[in-house]
mmCIF file with all atom_site columns, C-alpha atoms in Angstrom:
data_model
loop_
_atom_site.group_PDB
_atom_site.id
_atom_site.type_symbol
_atom_site.label_atom_id
_atom_site.label_alt_id
_atom_site.label_comp_id
_atom_site.label_asym_id
_atom_site.label_entity_id
_atom_site.label_seq_id
_atom_site.pdbx_PDB_ins_code
_atom_site.Cartn_x
_atom_site.Cartn_y
_atom_site.Cartn_z
_atom_site.occupancy
_atom_site.B_iso_or_equiv
_atom_site.pdbx_formal_charge
_atom_site.auth_seq_id
_atom_site.auth_comp_id
_atom_site.auth_asym_id
_atom_site.auth_atom_id
_atom_site.pdbx_PDB_model_num
ATOM 1   C CA . UNK A 1 1   ? -19.215 -33.984 -10.777 1.00 47.00 ? 1   UNK A CA 1
ATOM 2   C CA . UNK A 1 2   ? -16.670 -33.335 -8.382  1.00 50.00 ? 2   UNK A CA 1
ATOM 3   C CA . UNK A 1 3   ? -16.301 -30.181 -6.469  1.00 54.00 ? 3   UNK A CA 1
ATOM 4   C CA . UNK A 1 4   ? -13.475 -27.923 -7.053  1.00 52.00 ? 4   UNK A CA 1
ATOM 5   C CA . UNK A 1 5   ? -10.492 -28.278 -4.446  1.00 52.00 ? 5   UNK A CA 1
ATOM 6   C CA . UNK A 1 6   ? -10.195 -25.762 -1.817  1.00 43.00 ? 6   UNK A CA 1
ATOM 7   C CA . UNK A 1 7   ? -7.210  -24.452 -3.909  1.00 49.00 ? 7   UNK A CA 1
ATOM 8   C CA . UNK A 1 8   ? -9.274  -24.025 -6.896  1.00 56.00 ? 8   UNK A CA 1
ATOM 9   C CA . UNK A 1 9   ? -12.009 -22.482 -4.827  1.00 51.00 ? 9   UNK A CA 1
ATOM 10  C CA . UNK A 1 10  ? -9.670  -20.005 -2.993  1.00 50.00 ? 10  UNK A CA 1
ATOM 11  C CA . UNK A 1 11  ? -7.088  -19.222 -5.733  1.00 55.00 ? 11  UNK A CA 1
ATOM 12  C CA . UNK A 1 12  ? -7.625  -16.012 -5.598  1.00 54.00 ? 12  UNK A CA 1
ATOM 13  C CA . UNK A 1 13  ? -7.807  -14.826 -2.060  1.00 55.00 ? 13  UNK A CA 1
ATOM 14  C CA . UNK A 1 14  ? -5.836  -14.127 1.399   1.00 52.00 ? 14  UNK A CA 1
ATOM 15  C CA . UNK A 1 15  ? -5.202  -17.819 1.997   1.00 51.00 ? 15  UNK A CA 1
ATOM 16  C CA . UNK A 1 16  ? -3.177  -18.575 -1.086  1.00 50.00 ? 16  UNK A CA 1
ATOM 17  C CA . UNK A 1 17  ? -2.155  -15.131 -2.111  1.00 57.00 ? 17  UNK A CA 1
ATOM 18  C CA . UNK A 1 18  ? 1.396   -16.009 -1.828  1.00 59.00 ? 18  UNK A CA 1
ATOM 19  C CA . UNK A 1 19  ? 1.001   -19.089 -4.291  1.00 67.00 ? 19  UNK A CA 1
ATOM 20  C CA . UNK A 1 20  ? 0.773   -16.698 -7.329  1.00 78.00 ? 20  UNK A CA 1
ATOM 21  C CA . UNK A 1 21  ? 3.027   -14.083 -6.351  1.00 88.00 ? 21  UNK A CA 1
ATOM 22  C CA . UNK A 1 22  ? 6.198   -14.197 -3.689  1.00 88.00 ? 22  UNK A CA 1
ATOM 23  C CA . UNK A 1 23  ? 7.958   -10.687 -3.384  1.00 92.00 ? 23  UNK A CA 1
ATOM 24  C CA . UNK A 1 24  ? 11.070  -9.579  -2.773  1.00 93.00 ? 24  UNK A CA 1
ATOM 25  C CA . UNK A 1 25  ? 11.147  -9.135  1.202   1.00 93.00 ? 25  UNK A CA 1
ATOM 26  C CA . UNK A 1 26  ? 13.322  -7.279  3.610   1.00 92.00 ? 26  UNK A CA 1
ATOM 27  C CA . UNK A 1 27  ? 13.833  -6.620  7.344   1.00 90.00 ? 27  UNK A CA 1
ATOM 28  C CA . UNK A 1 28  ? 13.276  -9.056  10.439  1.00 91.00 ? 28  UNK A CA 1
ATOM 29  C CA . UNK A 1 29  ? 9.343   -9.645  9.513   1.00 93.00 ? 29  UNK A CA 1
ATOM 30  C CA . UNK A 1 30  ? 9.792   -10.178 5.877   1.00 93.00 ? 30  UNK A CA 1
ATOM 31  C CA . UNK A 1 31  ? 7.923   -7.182  4.475   1.00 94.00 ? 31  UNK A CA 1
ATOM 32  C CA . UNK A 1 32  ? 7.577   -6.915  0.796   1.00 94.00 ? 32  UNK A CA 1
ATOM 33  C CA . UNK A 1 33  ? 10.062  -4.328  -1.238  1.00 95.00 ? 33  UNK A CA 1
ATOM 34  C CA . UNK A 1 34  ? 9.014   -1.434  -3.236  1.00 96.00 ? 34  UNK A CA 1
ATOM 35  C CA . UNK A 1 35  ? 10.593  -0.340  -6.081  1.00 95.00 ? 35  UNK A CA 1
ATOM 36  C CA . UNK A 1 36  ? 11.734  3.641   -6.223  1.00 94.00 ? 36  UNK A CA 1
ATOM 37  C CA . UNK A 1 37  ? 8.770   5.645   -8.157  1.00 95.00 ? 37  UNK A CA 1
ATOM 38  C CA . UNK A 1 38  ? 9.248   9.177   -9.127  1.00 94.00 ? 38  UNK A CA 1
ATOM 39  C CA . UNK A 1 39  ? 6.022   9.701   -10.670 1.00 93.00 ? 39  UNK A CA 1
ATOM 40  C CA . UNK A 1 40  ? 3.546   12.253  -9.685  1.00 90.00 ? 40  UNK A CA 1
ATOM 41  C CA . UNK A 1 41  ? 0.194   12.381  -11.030 1.00 89.00 ? 41  UNK A CA 1
ATOM 42  C CA . UNK A 1 42  ? 0.249   15.255  -13.598 1.00 86.00 ? 42  UNK A CA 1
ATOM 43  C CA . UNK A 1 43  ? -3.464  16.351  -12.522 1.00 84.00 ? 43  UNK A CA 1
ATOM 44  C CA . UNK A 1 44  ? -4.771  14.872  -9.698  1.00 89.00 ? 44  UNK A CA 1
ATOM 45  C CA . UNK A 1 45  ? -5.520  11.619  -7.192  1.00 90.00 ? 45  UNK A CA 1
ATOM 46  C CA . UNK A 1 46  ? -8.252  9.630   -7.888  1.00 92.00 ? 46  UNK A CA 1
ATOM 47  C CA . UNK A 1 47  ? -10.151 7.662   -4.785  1.00 93.00 ? 47  UNK A CA 1
ATOM 48  C CA . UNK A 1 48  ? -10.606 3.604   -5.435  1.00 93.00 ? 48  UNK A CA 1
ATOM 49  C CA . UNK A 1 49  ? -14.107 3.807   -4.548  1.00 92.00 ? 49  UNK A CA 1
ATOM 50  C CA . UNK A 1 50  ? -15.133 6.004   -7.372  1.00 91.00 ? 50  UNK A CA 1
ATOM 51  C CA . UNK A 1 51  ? -13.460 4.020   -10.086 1.00 87.00 ? 51  UNK A CA 1
ATOM 52  C CA . UNK A 1 52  ? -16.496 3.145   -11.970 1.00 86.00 ? 52  UNK A CA 1
ATOM 53  C CA . UNK A 1 53  ? -16.489 7.163   -12.727 1.00 88.00 ? 53  UNK A CA 1
ATOM 54  C CA . UNK A 1 54  ? -12.823 7.096   -13.612 1.00 88.00 ? 54  UNK A CA 1
ATOM 55  C CA . UNK A 1 55  ? -12.538 9.286   -17.089 1.00 85.00 ? 55  UNK A CA 1
ATOM 56  C CA . UNK A 1 56  ? -12.498 7.266   -20.165 1.00 81.00 ? 56  UNK A CA 1
ATOM 57  C CA . UNK A 1 57  ? -10.058 9.836   -21.906 1.00 80.00 ? 57  UNK A CA 1
ATOM 58  C CA . UNK A 1 58  ? -7.712  9.860   -19.053 1.00 85.00 ? 58  UNK A CA 1
ATOM 59  C CA . UNK A 1 59  ? -4.165  8.790   -20.140 1.00 85.00 ? 59  UNK A CA 1
ATOM 60  C CA . UNK A 1 60  ? -2.466  6.913   -17.607 1.00 82.00 ? 60  UNK A CA 1
ATOM 61  C CA . UNK A 1 61  ? -0.102  9.072   -15.173 1.00 82.00 ? 61  UNK A CA 1
ATOM 62  C CA . UNK A 1 62  ? -2.492  11.893  -15.332 1.00 89.00 ? 62  UNK A CA 1
ATOM 63  C CA . UNK A 1 63  ? -4.133  10.535  -12.181 1.00 91.00 ? 63  UNK A CA 1
ATOM 64  C CA . UNK A 1 64  ? -2.975  8.420   -8.998  1.00 93.00 ? 64  UNK A CA 1
ATOM 65  C CA . UNK A 1 65  ? -5.394  5.721   -7.813  1.00 94.00 ? 65  UNK A CA 1
ATOM 66  C CA . UNK A 1 66  ? -5.398  6.093   -3.699  1.00 93.00 ? 66  UNK A CA 1
ATOM 67  C CA . UNK A 1 67  ? -6.809  4.732   -0.981  1.00 93.00 ? 67  UNK A CA 1
ATOM 68  C CA . UNK A 1 68  ? -7.105  7.080   1.715   1.00 90.00 ? 68  UNK A CA 1
ATOM 69  C CA . UNK A 1 69  ? -10.695 6.062   2.983   1.00 91.00 ? 69  UNK A CA 1
ATOM 70  C CA . UNK A 1 70  ? -11.918 3.487   5.393   1.00 90.00 ? 70  UNK A CA 1
ATOM 71  C CA . UNK A 1 71  ? -10.250 0.088   5.097   1.00 92.00 ? 71  UNK A CA 1
ATOM 72  C CA . UNK A 1 72  ? -13.937 -1.481  3.992   1.00 91.00 ? 72  UNK A CA 1
ATOM 73  C CA . UNK A 1 73  ? -13.888 0.541   0.921   1.00 92.00 ? 73  UNK A CA 1
ATOM 74  C CA . UNK A 1 74  ? -10.594 -1.157  -0.541  1.00 91.00 ? 74  UNK A CA 1
ATOM 75  C CA . UNK A 1 75  ? -10.681 -4.787  0.919   1.00 90.00 ? 75  UNK A CA 1
ATOM 76  C CA . UNK A 1 76  ? -11.814 -6.533  -2.471  1.00 90.00 ? 76  UNK A CA 1
ATOM 77  C CA . UNK A 1 77  ? -8.364  -5.172  -3.684  1.00 92.00 ? 77  UNK A CA 1
ATOM 78  C CA . UNK A 1 78  ? -6.841  -7.402  -1.255  1.00 91.00 ? 78  UNK A CA 1
ATOM 79  C CA . UNK A 1 79  ? -8.773  -10.358 -1.080  1.00 89.00 ? 79  UNK A CA 1
ATOM 80  C CA . UNK A 1 80  ? -9.267  -10.412 -5.138  1.00 89.00 ? 80  UNK A CA 1
ATOM 81  C CA . UNK A 1 81  ? -5.813  -9.179  -6.271  1.00 92.00 ? 81  UNK A CA 1
ATOM 82  C CA . UNK A 1 82  ? -5.942  -10.446 -9.420  1.00 90.00 ? 82  UNK A CA 1
ATOM 83  C CA . UNK A 1 83  ? -9.536  -9.406  -10.142 1.00 89.00 ? 83  UNK A CA 1
ATOM 84  C CA . UNK A 1 84  ? -8.828  -5.981  -9.301  1.00 90.00 ? 84  UNK A CA 1
ATOM 85  C CA . UNK A 1 85  ? -5.674  -5.694  -10.963 1.00 94.00 ? 85  UNK A CA 1
ATOM 86  C CA . UNK A 1 86  ? -7.108  -4.578  -14.629 1.00 92.00 ? 86  UNK A CA 1
ATOM 87  C CA . UNK A 1 87  ? -8.905  -1.130  -12.996 1.00 90.00 ? 87  UNK A CA 1
ATOM 88  C CA . UNK A 1 88  ? -5.311  -0.523  -11.105 1.00 93.00 ? 88  UNK A CA 1
ATOM 89  C CA . UNK A 1 89  ? -3.239  -1.085  -14.526 1.00 94.00 ? 89  UNK A CA 1
ATOM 90  C CA . UNK A 1 90  ? -5.760  1.207   -16.275 1.00 91.00 ? 90  UNK A CA 1
ATOM 91  C CA . UNK A 1 91  ? -5.169  4.392   -14.419 1.00 93.00 ? 91  UNK A CA 1
ATOM 92  C CA . UNK A 1 92  ? -1.323  3.176   -14.398 1.00 94.00 ? 92  UNK A CA 1
ATOM 93  C CA . UNK A 1 93  ? -0.018  4.907   -11.601 1.00 95.00 ? 93  UNK A CA 1
ATOM 94  C CA . UNK A 1 94  ? -1.434  3.909   -8.113  1.00 96.00 ? 94  UNK A CA 1
ATOM 95  C CA . UNK A 1 95  ? -0.537  4.778   -4.516  1.00 96.00 ? 95  UNK A CA 1
ATOM 96  C CA . UNK A 1 96  ? -0.239  1.562   -2.258  1.00 96.00 ? 96  UNK A CA 1
ATOM 97  C CA . UNK A 1 97  ? -3.839  1.211   0.054   1.00 95.00 ? 97  UNK A CA 1
ATOM 98  C CA . UNK A 1 98  ? -3.438  3.055   3.137   1.00 91.00 ? 98  UNK A CA 1
ATOM 99  C CA . UNK A 1 99  ? -4.411  0.034   5.702   1.00 92.00 ? 99  UNK A CA 1
ATOM 100 C CA . UNK A 1 100 ? -4.955  1.547   8.926   1.00 92.00 ? 100 UNK A CA 1
ATOM 101 C CA . UNK A 1 101 ? -2.522  1.389   11.888  1.00 90.00 ? 101 UNK A CA 1
ATOM 102 C CA . UNK A 1 102 ? -4.009  2.347   15.423  1.00 89.00 ? 102 UNK A CA 1
ATOM 103 C CA . UNK A 1 103 ? -2.011  2.589   18.300  1.00 88.00 ? 103 UNK A CA 1
ATOM 104 C CA . UNK A 1 104 ? -4.535  0.502   20.232  1.00 92.00 ? 104 UNK A CA 1
ATOM 105 C CA . UNK A 1 105 ? -4.351  -2.531  18.046  1.00 93.00 ? 105 UNK A CA 1
ATOM 106 C CA . UNK A 1 106 ? -2.082  -5.241  18.541  1.00 94.00 ? 106 UNK A CA 1
ATOM 107 C CA . UNK A 1 107 ? 1.623   -5.059  17.355  1.00 94.00 ? 107 UNK A CA 1
ATOM 108 C CA . UNK A 1 108 ? 0.691   -8.159  15.126  1.00 94.00 ? 108 UNK A CA 1
ATOM 109 C CA . UNK A 1 109 ? -2.581  -6.825  13.537  1.00 94.00 ? 109 UNK A CA 1
ATOM 110 C CA . UNK A 1 110 ? -0.465  -3.587  12.753  1.00 94.00 ? 110 UNK A CA 1
ATOM 111 C CA . UNK A 1 111 ? 2.525   -5.302  11.262  1.00 95.00 ? 111 UNK A CA 1
ATOM 112 C CA . UNK A 1 112 ? -0.113  -7.367  9.222   1.00 94.00 ? 112 UNK A CA 1
ATOM 113 C CA . UNK A 1 113 ? -1.586  -4.338  7.921   1.00 94.00 ? 113 UNK A CA 1
ATOM 114 C CA . UNK A 1 114 ? 1.989   -3.194  6.820   1.00 95.00 ? 114 UNK A CA 1
ATOM 115 C CA . UNK A 1 115 ? 2.464   -6.374  5.195   1.00 94.00 ? 115 UNK A CA 1
ATOM 116 C CA . UNK A 1 116 ? -0.772  -5.989  2.941   1.00 94.00 ? 116 UNK A CA 1
ATOM 117 C CA . UNK A 1 117 ? 0.334   -2.671  1.678   1.00 95.00 ? 117 UNK A CA 1
ATOM 118 C CA . UNK A 1 118 ? 3.660   -3.286  0.283   1.00 96.00 ? 118 UNK A CA 1
ATOM 119 C CA . UNK A 1 119 ? 2.425   -6.610  -0.751  1.00 95.00 ? 119 UNK A CA 1
ATOM 120 C CA . UNK A 1 120 ? -0.076  -5.098  -2.953  1.00 96.00 ? 120 UNK A CA 1
ATOM 121 C CA . UNK A 1 121 ? 2.024   -2.597  -4.231  1.00 97.00 ? 121 UNK A CA 1
ATOM 122 C CA . UNK A 1 122 ? 4.953   -5.353  -5.095  1.00 97.00 ? 122 UNK A CA 1
ATOM 123 C CA . UNK A 1 123 ? 2.475   -7.244  -6.991  1.00 96.00 ? 123 UNK A CA 1
ATOM 124 C CA . UNK A 1 124 ? 1.113   -4.122  -8.764  1.00 97.00 ? 124 UNK A CA 1
ATOM 125 C CA . UNK A 1 125 ? 4.740   -3.255  -9.764  1.00 97.00 ? 125 UNK A CA 1
ATOM 126 C CA . UNK A 1 126 ? 5.611   -6.562  -11.209 1.00 96.00 ? 126 UNK A CA 1
ATOM 127 C CA . UNK A 1 127 ? 2.491   -6.190  -13.608 1.00 96.00 ? 127 UNK A CA 1
ATOM 128 C CA . UNK A 1 128 ? 3.743   -3.002  -14.694 1.00 96.00 ? 128 UNK A CA 1
ATOM 129 C CA . UNK A 1 129 ? 1.816   -0.471  -12.516 1.00 96.00 ? 129 UNK A CA 1
ATOM 130 C CA . UNK A 1 130 ? 3.870   2.653   -11.331 1.00 96.00 ? 130 UNK A CA 1
ATOM 131 C CA . UNK A 1 131 ? 3.808   2.205   -7.329  1.00 97.00 ? 131 UNK A CA 1
ATOM 132 C CA . UNK A 1 132 ? 3.876   5.559   -4.967  1.00 96.00 ? 132 UNK A CA 1
ATOM 133 C CA . UNK A 1 133 ? 4.429   4.180   -1.582  1.00 95.00 ? 133 UNK A CA 1
ATOM 134 C CA . UNK A 1 134 ? 2.090   5.337   1.146   1.00 93.00 ? 134 UNK A CA 1
ATOM 135 C CA . UNK A 1 135 ? 3.508   5.396   4.588   1.00 88.00 ? 135 UNK A CA 1
ATOM 136 C CA . UNK A 1 136 ? 1.898   5.541   7.804   1.00 87.00 ? 136 UNK A CA 1
ATOM 137 C CA . UNK A 1 137 ? 2.590   4.848   11.614  1.00 85.00 ? 137 UNK A CA 1
ATOM 138 C CA . UNK A 1 138 ? 0.801   4.855   14.845  1.00 86.00 ? 138 UNK A CA 1
ATOM 139 C CA . UNK A 1 139 ? 3.246   5.194   17.363  1.00 83.00 ? 139 UNK A CA 1
ATOM 140 C CA . UNK A 1 140 ? 6.874   4.486   18.280  1.00 82.00 ? 140 UNK A CA 1
ATOM 141 C CA . UNK A 1 141 ? 6.321   0.636   18.188  1.00 88.00 ? 141 UNK A CA 1
ATOM 142 C CA . UNK A 1 142 ? 5.268   0.578   14.515  1.00 88.00 ? 142 UNK A CA 1
ATOM 143 C CA . UNK A 1 143 ? 8.348   1.940   13.706  1.00 85.00 ? 143 UNK A CA 1
ATOM 144 C CA . UNK A 1 144 ? 10.293  -1.262  14.167  1.00 89.00 ? 144 UNK A CA 1
ATOM 145 C CA . UNK A 1 145 ? 8.562   -2.265  10.743  1.00 91.00 ? 145 UNK A CA 1
ATOM 146 C CA . UNK A 1 146 ? 6.582   0.591   9.335   1.00 89.00 ? 146 UNK A CA 1
ATOM 147 C CA . UNK A 1 147 ? 9.493   1.543   7.038   1.00 89.00 ? 147 UNK A CA 1
ATOM 148 C CA . UNK A 1 148 ? 10.705  -1.875  5.758   1.00 92.00 ? 148 UNK A CA 1
ATOM 149 C CA . UNK A 1 149 ? 10.312  -2.366  2.555   1.00 94.00 ? 149 UNK A CA 1
ATOM 150 C CA . UNK A 1 150 ? 10.361  1.301   1.309   1.00 92.00 ? 150 UNK A CA 1
ATOM 151 C CA . UNK A 1 151 ? 12.067  2.481   -1.306  1.00 91.00 ? 151 UNK A CA 1
ATOM 152 C CA . UNK A 1 152 ? 15.370  5.158   -0.765  1.00 86.00 ? 152 UNK A CA 1
ATOM 153 C CA . UNK A 1 153 ? 14.318  8.287   -2.167  1.00 85.00 ? 153 UNK A CA 1
ATOM 154 C CA . UNK A 1 154 ? 11.306  8.760   -4.893  1.00 88.00 ? 154 UNK A CA 1
ATOM 155 C CA . UNK A 1 155 ? 7.937   9.746   -4.397  1.00 89.00 ? 155 UNK A CA 1
ATOM 156 C CA . UNK A 1 156 ? 6.111   8.740   -0.851  1.00 87.00 ? 156 UNK A CA 1
ATOM 157 C CA . UNK A 1 157 ? 2.384   9.588   -0.045  1.00 88.00 ? 157 UNK A CA 1
ATOM 158 C CA . UNK A 1 158 ? 1.410   10.350  3.545   1.00 82.00 ? 158 UNK A CA 1
ATOM 159 C CA . UNK A 1 159 ? -2.303  10.613  4.510   1.00 74.00 ? 159 UNK A CA 1
ATOM 160 C CA . UNK A 1 160 ? -2.333  13.692  6.810   1.00 65.00 ? 160 UNK A CA 1
ATOM 161 C CA . UNK A 1 161 ? -6.024  13.622  7.878   1.00 60.00 ? 161 UNK A CA 1
ATOM 162 C CA . UNK A 1 162 ? -5.354  11.242  10.519  1.00 56.00 ? 162 UNK A CA 1
ATOM 163 C CA . UNK A 1 163 ? -1.989  12.488  11.878  1.00 56.00 ? 163 UNK A CA 1
ATOM 164 C CA . UNK A 1 164 ? -2.061  14.180  15.108  1.00 59.00 ? 164 UNK A CA 1
ATOM 165 C CA . UNK A 1 165 ? 0.918   15.784  13.973  1.00 59.00 ? 165 UNK A CA 1
ATOM 166 C CA . UNK A 1 166 ? 1.165   19.027  11.770  1.00 59.00 ? 166 UNK A CA 1
ATOM 167 C CA . UNK A 1 167 ? 2.137   18.123  8.235   1.00 62.00 ? 167 UNK A CA 1
ATOM 168 C CA . UNK A 1 168 ? 5.489   20.002  8.500   1.00 64.00 ? 168 UNK A CA 1
ATOM 169 C CA . UNK A 1 169 ? 6.414   17.432  11.539  1.00 61.00 ? 169 UNK A CA 1
ATOM 170 C CA . UNK A 1 170 ? 4.989   14.333  10.035  1.00 62.00 ? 170 UNK A CA 1
ATOM 171 C CA . UNK A 1 171 ? 7.270   15.456  6.794   1.00 66.00 ? 171 UNK A CA 1
ATOM 172 C CA . UNK A 1 172 ? 10.123  16.079  8.995   1.00 65.00 ? 172 UNK A CA 1
ATOM 173 C CA . UNK A 1 173 ? 9.250   12.676  11.395  1.00 63.00 ? 173 UNK A CA 1
ATOM 174 C CA . UNK A 1 174 ? 9.007   10.601  8.061   1.00 66.00 ? 174 UNK A CA 1
ATOM 175 C CA . UNK A 1 175 ? 12.536  11.695  6.756   1.00 68.00 ? 175 UNK A CA 1
ATOM 176 C CA . UNK A 1 176 ? 14.146  11.342  9.985   1.00 61.00 ? 176 UNK A CA 1
ATOM 177 C CA . UNK A 1 177 ? 12.568  7.748   10.316  1.00 58.00 ? 177 UNK A CA 1
ATOM 178 C CA . UNK A 1 178 ? 13.745  6.548   6.970   1.00 60.00 ? 178 UNK A CA 1
ATOM 179 C CA . UNK A 1 179 ? 16.994  7.969   7.662   1.00 62.00 ? 179 UNK A CA 1
ATOM 180 C CA . UNK A 1 180 ? 17.560  5.836   10.820  1.00 49.00 ? 180 UNK A CA 1
ATOM 181 C CA . UNK A 1 181 ? 15.834  3.015   9.239   1.00 48.00 ? 181 UNK A CA 1
ATOM 182 C CA . UNK A 1 182 ? 18.381  2.881   6.338   1.00 53.00 ? 182 UNK A CA 1
ATOM 183 C CA . UNK A 1 183 ? 21.549  4.493   7.891   1.00 42.00 ? 183 UNK A CA 1
ATOM 184 C CA . UNK A 1 184 ? 23.455  1.784   6.389   1.00 30.00 ? 184 UNK A CA 1
ATOM 185 C CA . UNK A 1 185 ? 22.114  2.521   2.707   1.00 36.00 ? 185 UNK A CA 1
ATOM 186 C CA . UNK A 1 186 ? 22.576  5.682   0.655   1.00 35.00 ? 186 UNK A CA 1
ATOM 187 C CA . UNK A 1 187 ? 20.247  8.197   1.073   1.00 36.00 ? 187 UNK A CA 1
ATOM 188 C CA . UNK A 1 188 ? 18.221  9.635   -1.569  1.00 37.00 ? 188 UNK A CA 1
ATOM 189 C CA . UNK A 1 189 ? 15.728  12.846  -2.109  1.00 39.00 ? 189 UNK A CA 1
ATOM 190 C CA . UNK A 1 190 ? 12.400  12.112  -1.137  1.00 41.00 ? 190 UNK A CA 1
ATOM 191 C CA . UNK A 1 191 ? 9.224   13.994  -1.965  1.00 44.00 ? 191 UNK A CA 1
ATOM 192 C CA . UNK A 1 192 ? 5.551   13.341  -0.534  1.00 42.00 ? 192 UNK A CA 1
ATOM 193 C CA . UNK A 1 193 ? 2.494   13.716  -2.104  1.00 47.00 ? 193 UNK A CA 1
ATOM 194 C CA . UNK A 1 194 ? 0.237   14.477  0.867   1.00 43.00 ? 194 UNK A CA 1
ATOM 195 C CA . UNK A 1 195 ? -3.857  14.195  1.325   1.00 41.00 ? 195 UNK A CA 1
ATOM 196 C CA . UNK A 1 196 ? -5.243  16.866  3.778   1.00 37.00 ? 196 UNK A CA 1
ATOM 197 C CA . UNK A 1 197 ? -8.539  16.048  4.714   1.00 35.00 ? 197 UNK A CA 1
#
């Protein structure tokens, strides 16, 4: 009996991830592009790590699936995106994973984290899930890429529990940064869904 090829054994992990989905990309770093989403959950947000307790009677859109937790809690979404798609589809509305950005991490790692966040969001959107972009940054260096791939206007999610800035300052900084990053494009109205910790 012949063993499966490397490609077959690793079909659904990060080594071949772009073999089955190649999103539209933008910017100097080819960050995947997310479509505008104006949805806001009608009830609340639901944590990814508690999906086994998700209400069976819930209607898609009542909750937004969120990933505002330690990265280790949602690595499976990245490493096995096809397998984890079904529960995301069941909720119907998801906030992109909030892969951590820390100012003491190398630039390349922070860039990779942003790429992964946008890639998963673009993949889910291509499968019919409504996707609210999460937005995060670490320091001024991250402004070179952290807003790439974001739509103009719509709903955004920001985890304020890890920000050293008050929420009003973070919202102002986000709007100023989005405006600066997209000066050449038509401005849209933005709203944010905050998670306070």
